[in-house]
Every structure is written in C-alpha cells, then in structure tokens.
Amino acid sequence: MLKKQLKMIPEDKRVTLLNTGRGASPFITGYNVPVRKGDSAEKMFEDEFTGGSRQADKELLKTLCDGSYETIPFLKSIGFEFDMEGEEYRARQPIGSSYPRVVGAGNISGKIIVDLLAPILAERKNCSQYNTIRIIRLAKKDGKVCGALGVDKL
C-alpha cells in the first residue's frame, strides 16, 4: 500500500519531507501491527477505538488497522530491518492493547524510516526536503488539510 501510494502521487502534487531530526517522526520507537498469533486488524481496531474513548473516525481507523500489515513488506523493501526474536517480530505491548503490537528497530525506528525515505523522495521531481523547518499549525479548508504554518529554525 505505501509503496503504491508513493508511486500514485501525481506529478502535479507537491510532497514535502520535513527532516529536522527533531519532533515526532524521528523519535517514534515503533508502530502497531497485529503480528502475534490470534491477533488481527479487527482486534487492533477495537483496542484502538476503545483506547481513544470511542472518538476516532471509524473509517480512518479501519484503514489504519487494515493497512498496517502492508507496512512491513514496504519497509523491508527500502532496507528497514525489524528487531526479530527467531522467526517472529519482536513486539512490545502498548498500554490498552490486548496483544503485543509495537514493532520496529530498537528505539530509533522513526529516524531510520525518515533516513530511508529521504533519498527515495529526493529522486522525485515533485518532492522537496527541508531540514530546518518545524510545523506549528496545519491549515484546513472544508475540513481537509491544505497547507501548514512552519517556522524556519535557521
């Protein structure tokens, strides 16, 4: 799904990667994927929905849970190496989850993923990368994100 999404971005659309080395993305230690026997996207959905006080957009959450499986082959295809325990993914159990689901590489998954994506996106004509900008507010129109307000830390 993700690799297909990268290819599906029309050339007339702009993609911007903010790779500051600070902020949320580089510090993500892992992400949820139902990889344990007995676990499923449906159980992950219920855990996430309940844990979010049943406030999530159900369609968006279902897309996230169902699509989580597809991240593994995509990340492997760009060179990401998951922590493993034998043949199984090493997974930590997040609070409120009925199964261990947090997979990644040590405590620096976000940084590794950003570093792997940067050269891939750099090859695209419609992609820009900035290393000193921090986004402080998203701009919305008709309930959809259409831009962002950022601060250049230079």
mmCIF file of C-alpha atoms in Angstrom:
data_model
loop_
_atom_site.group_PDB
_atom_site.id
_atom_site.type_symbol
_atom_site.label_atom_id
_atom_site.label_comp_id
_atom_site.label_asym_id
_atom_site.label_seq_id
_atom_site.Cartn_x
_atom_site.Cartn_y
_atom_site.Cartn_z
ATOM 1 C CA MET A 1 0.000 0.000 0.000
ATOM 2 C CA LEU A 2 2.656 2.577 0.966
ATOM 3 C CA LYS A 3 4.932 1.907 -1.991
ATOM 4 C CA LYS A 4 1.901 2.070 -4.264
ATOM 5 C CA GLN A 5 0.911 5.352 -2.600
ATOM 6 C CA LEU A 6 4.359 6.820 -3.232
ATOM 7 C CA LYS A 7 4.036 5.883 -6.913
ATOM 8 C CA MET A 8 0.455 7.129 -7.060
ATOM 9 C CA ILE A 9 1.314 10.697 -6.042
ATOM 10 C CA PRO A 10 0.573 12.656 -9.213
ATOM 11 C CA GLU A 11 3.465 14.662 -10.624
ATOM 12 C CA ASP A 12 1.403 17.848 -10.283
ATOM 13 C CA LYS A 13 1.175 17.346 -6.493
ATOM 14 C CA ARG A 14 3.927 18.515 -4.178
ATOM 15 C CA VAL A 15 5.402 16.258 -1.499
ATOM 16 C CA THR A 16 7.403 17.817 1.300
ATOM 17 C CA LEU A 17 9.580 15.911 3.755
ATOM 18 C CA LEU A 18 10.482 17.803 6.887
ATOM 19 C CA ASN A 19 13.558 16.013 8.160
ATOM 20 C CA THR A 20 14.672 18.108 11.089
ATOM 21 C CA GLY A 21 15.961 15.260 13.217
ATOM 22 C CA ARG A 22 13.695 16.639 15.926
ATOM 23 C CA GLY A 23 9.981 16.397 16.500
ATOM 24 C CA ALA A 24 7.683 13.405 16.486
ATOM 25 C CA SER A 25 8.664 11.319 13.446
ATOM 26 C CA PRO A 26 12.370 10.726 14.172
ATOM 27 C CA PHE A 27 11.565 9.819 17.785
ATOM 28 C CA ILE A 28 8.932 7.184 17.007
ATOM 29 C CA THR A 29 10.183 3.947 18.528
ATOM 30 C CA GLY A 30 7.867 1.621 16.612
ATOM 31 C CA TYR A 31 4.342 1.243 15.310
ATOM 32 C CA ASN A 32 1.380 -1.071 15.839
ATOM 33 C CA VAL A 33 0.905 -4.121 13.641
ATOM 34 C CA PRO A 34 -1.082 -7.214 14.690
ATOM 35 C CA VAL A 35 1.732 -9.738 14.208
ATOM 36 C CA ARG A 36 1.049 -12.217 17.030
ATOM 37 C CA LYS A 37 -0.896 -15.459 16.643
ATOM 38 C CA GLY A 38 -4.539 -14.804 17.463
ATOM 39 C CA ASP A 39 -4.269 -11.066 16.856
ATOM 40 C CA SER A 40 -5.975 -9.343 13.909
ATOM 41 C CA ALA A 41 -6.739 -5.979 12.357
ATOM 42 C CA GLU A 42 -10.236 -6.270 13.862
ATOM 43 C CA LYS A 43 -8.856 -6.747 17.397
ATOM 44 C CA MET A 44 -6.411 -3.902 16.845
ATOM 45 C CA PHE A 45 -9.327 -1.709 15.706
ATOM 46 C CA GLU A 46 -11.296 -2.486 18.860
ATOM 47 C CA ASP A 47 -8.287 -1.790 21.128
ATOM 48 C CA GLU A 48 -7.530 1.496 19.352
ATOM 49 C CA PHE A 49 -11.175 2.597 19.238
ATOM 50 C CA THR A 50 -11.746 1.794 22.898
ATOM 51 C CA GLY A 51 -8.410 3.300 23.938
ATOM 52 C CA GLY A 52 -9.350 6.510 22.126
ATOM 53 C CA SER A 53 -12.587 6.811 24.117
ATOM 54 C CA ARG A 54 -14.503 5.729 21.004
ATOM 55 C CA GLN A 55 -13.814 9.131 19.426
ATOM 56 C CA ALA A 56 -11.862 8.030 16.333
ATOM 57 C CA ASP A 57 -13.139 8.306 12.792
ATOM 58 C CA LYS A 58 -14.098 4.651 12.284
ATOM 59 C CA GLU A 59 -13.342 4.572 8.554
ATOM 60 C CA LEU A 60 -9.926 6.162 9.015
ATOM 61 C CA LEU A 61 -9.093 3.848 11.929
ATOM 62 C CA LYS A 62 -10.162 0.785 9.925
ATOM 63 C CA THR A 63 -7.888 1.900 7.067
ATOM 64 C CA LEU A 64 -5.003 2.298 9.534
ATOM 65 C CA CYS A 65 -5.538 -1.120 11.132
ATOM 66 C CA ASP A 66 -6.118 -2.997 7.864
ATOM 67 C CA GLY A 67 -3.177 -1.273 6.163
ATOM 68 C CA SER A 68 -0.730 -1.848 8.997
ATOM 69 C CA TYR A 69 0.192 -5.281 7.581
ATOM 70 C CA GLU A 70 1.353 -3.731 4.316
ATOM 71 C CA THR A 71 3.924 -1.540 6.026
ATOM 72 C CA ILE A 72 6.165 -4.498 6.819
ATOM 73 C CA PRO A 73 6.977 -5.597 3.235
ATOM 74 C CA PHE A 74 7.231 -1.951 2.140
ATOM 75 C CA LEU A 75 9.692 -1.054 4.900
ATOM 76 C CA LYS A 76 11.710 -4.199 4.227
ATOM 77 C CA SER A 77 11.829 -3.278 0.526
ATOM 78 C CA ILE A 78 13.502 0.061 1.330
ATOM 79 C CA GLY A 79 16.033 -1.540 3.689
ATOM 80 C CA PHE A 80 14.397 -1.348 7.124
ATOM 81 C CA GLU A 81 15.459 -4.208 9.407
ATOM 82 C CA PHE A 82 12.976 -5.129 12.113
ATOM 83 C CA ASP A 83 14.014 -6.449 15.512
ATOM 84 C CA MET A 84 13.280 -10.157 15.478
ATOM 85 C CA GLU A 85 13.031 -12.964 18.031
ATOM 86 C CA GLY A 86 13.804 -16.005 15.954
ATOM 87 C CA GLU A 87 11.212 -16.056 13.171
ATOM 88 C CA GLU A 88 8.817 -13.650 14.936
ATOM 89 C CA TYR A 89 8.854 -9.879 15.085
ATOM 90 C CA ARG A 90 9.906 -8.553 18.471
ATOM 91 C CA ALA A 91 6.808 -6.704 19.646
ATOM 92 C CA ARG A 92 6.106 -4.661 22.768
ATOM 93 C CA GLN A 93 2.622 -4.455 24.235
ATOM 94 C CA PRO A 94 1.254 -0.916 24.253
ATOM 95 C CA ILE A 95 -0.964 0.240 27.110
ATOM 96 C CA GLY A 96 -4.582 -0.707 26.457
ATOM 97 C CA SER A 97 -3.709 -3.288 23.841
ATOM 98 C CA SER A 98 -4.773 -6.914 24.104
ATOM 99 C CA TYR A 99 -1.635 -8.118 22.240
ATOM 100 C CA PRO A 100 1.995 -7.038 21.803
ATOM 101 C CA ARG A 101 1.976 -4.994 18.570
ATOM 102 C CA VAL A 102 4.696 -2.354 18.638
ATOM 103 C CA VAL A 103 7.303 -3.466 16.105
ATOM 104 C CA GLY A 104 10.384 -1.593 14.955
ATOM 105 C CA ALA A 105 14.142 -1.354 15.238
ATOM 106 C CA GLY A 106 15.398 -0.514 18.694
ATOM 107 C CA ASN A 107 14.186 2.856 19.861
ATOM 108 C CA ILE A 108 15.025 4.725 16.652
ATOM 109 C CA SER A 109 12.524 3.380 14.109
ATOM 110 C CA GLY A 110 11.301 6.842 13.135
ATOM 111 C CA LYS A 111 14.798 8.135 12.389
ATOM 112 C CA ILE A 112 15.680 5.042 10.364
ATOM 113 C CA ILE A 113 12.471 5.285 8.322
ATOM 114 C CA VAL A 114 12.914 9.021 7.638
ATOM 115 C CA ASP A 115 16.544 8.398 6.626
ATOM 116 C CA LEU A 116 15.472 5.574 4.268
ATOM 117 C CA LEU A 117 12.622 7.570 2.701
ATOM 118 C CA ALA A 118 14.636 10.766 2.157
ATOM 119 C CA PRO A 119 16.727 9.527 -0.812
ATOM 120 C CA ILE A 120 13.699 7.808 -2.379
ATOM 121 C CA LEU A 121 11.667 11.000 -2.249
ATOM 122 C CA ALA A 122 14.664 13.084 -3.367
ATOM 123 C CA GLU A 123 14.534 11.286 -6.740
ATOM 124 C CA ARG A 124 11.033 12.628 -7.366
ATOM 125 C CA LYS A 125 10.715 15.919 -9.244
ATOM 126 C CA ASN A 126 7.739 16.954 -7.137
ATOM 127 C CA CYS A 127 9.395 16.414 -3.753
ATOM 128 C CA SER A 128 11.111 18.972 -1.570
ATOM 129 C CA GLN A 129 13.010 18.333 1.642
ATOM 130 C CA TYR A 130 13.704 20.810 4.412
ATOM 131 C CA ASN A 131 15.937 20.200 7.389
ATOM 132 C CA THR A 132 15.313 23.318 9.464
ATOM 133 C CA ILE A 133 11.523 23.810 9.412
ATOM 134 C CA ARG A 134 9.172 22.869 12.208
ATOM 135 C CA ILE A 135 5.419 22.820 11.519
ATOM 136 C CA ILE A 136 3.406 24.509 14.247
ATOM 137 C CA ARG A 137 -0.098 24.522 12.758
ATOM 138 C CA LEU A 138 -1.955 22.773 9.948
ATOM 139 C CA ALA A 139 -4.151 24.871 7.656
ATOM 140 C CA LYS A 140 -7.541 23.385 6.783
ATOM 141 C CA LYS A 141 -10.194 24.164 4.218
ATOM 142 C CA ASP A 142 -13.535 22.388 4.279
ATOM 143 C CA GLY A 143 -12.202 20.096 6.995
ATOM 144 C CA LYS A 144 -9.189 18.950 4.939
ATOM 145 C CA VAL A 145 -5.537 19.848 5.405
ATOM 146 C CA CYS A 146 -4.447 22.176 2.602
ATOM 147 C CA GLY A 147 -1.231 23.609 3.988
ATOM 148 C CA ALA A 148 0.859 24.254 7.055
ATOM 149 C CA LEU A 149 2.389 27.100 9.020
ATOM 150 C CA GLY A 150 6.003 26.475 9.889
ATOM 151 C CA VAL A 151 8.978 28.148 11.476
ATOM 152 C CA ASP A 152 12.419 28.009 9.872
ATOM 153 C CA LYS A 153 14.877 27.433 12.719
ATOM 154 C CA LEU A 154 17.797 28.982 10.778
#
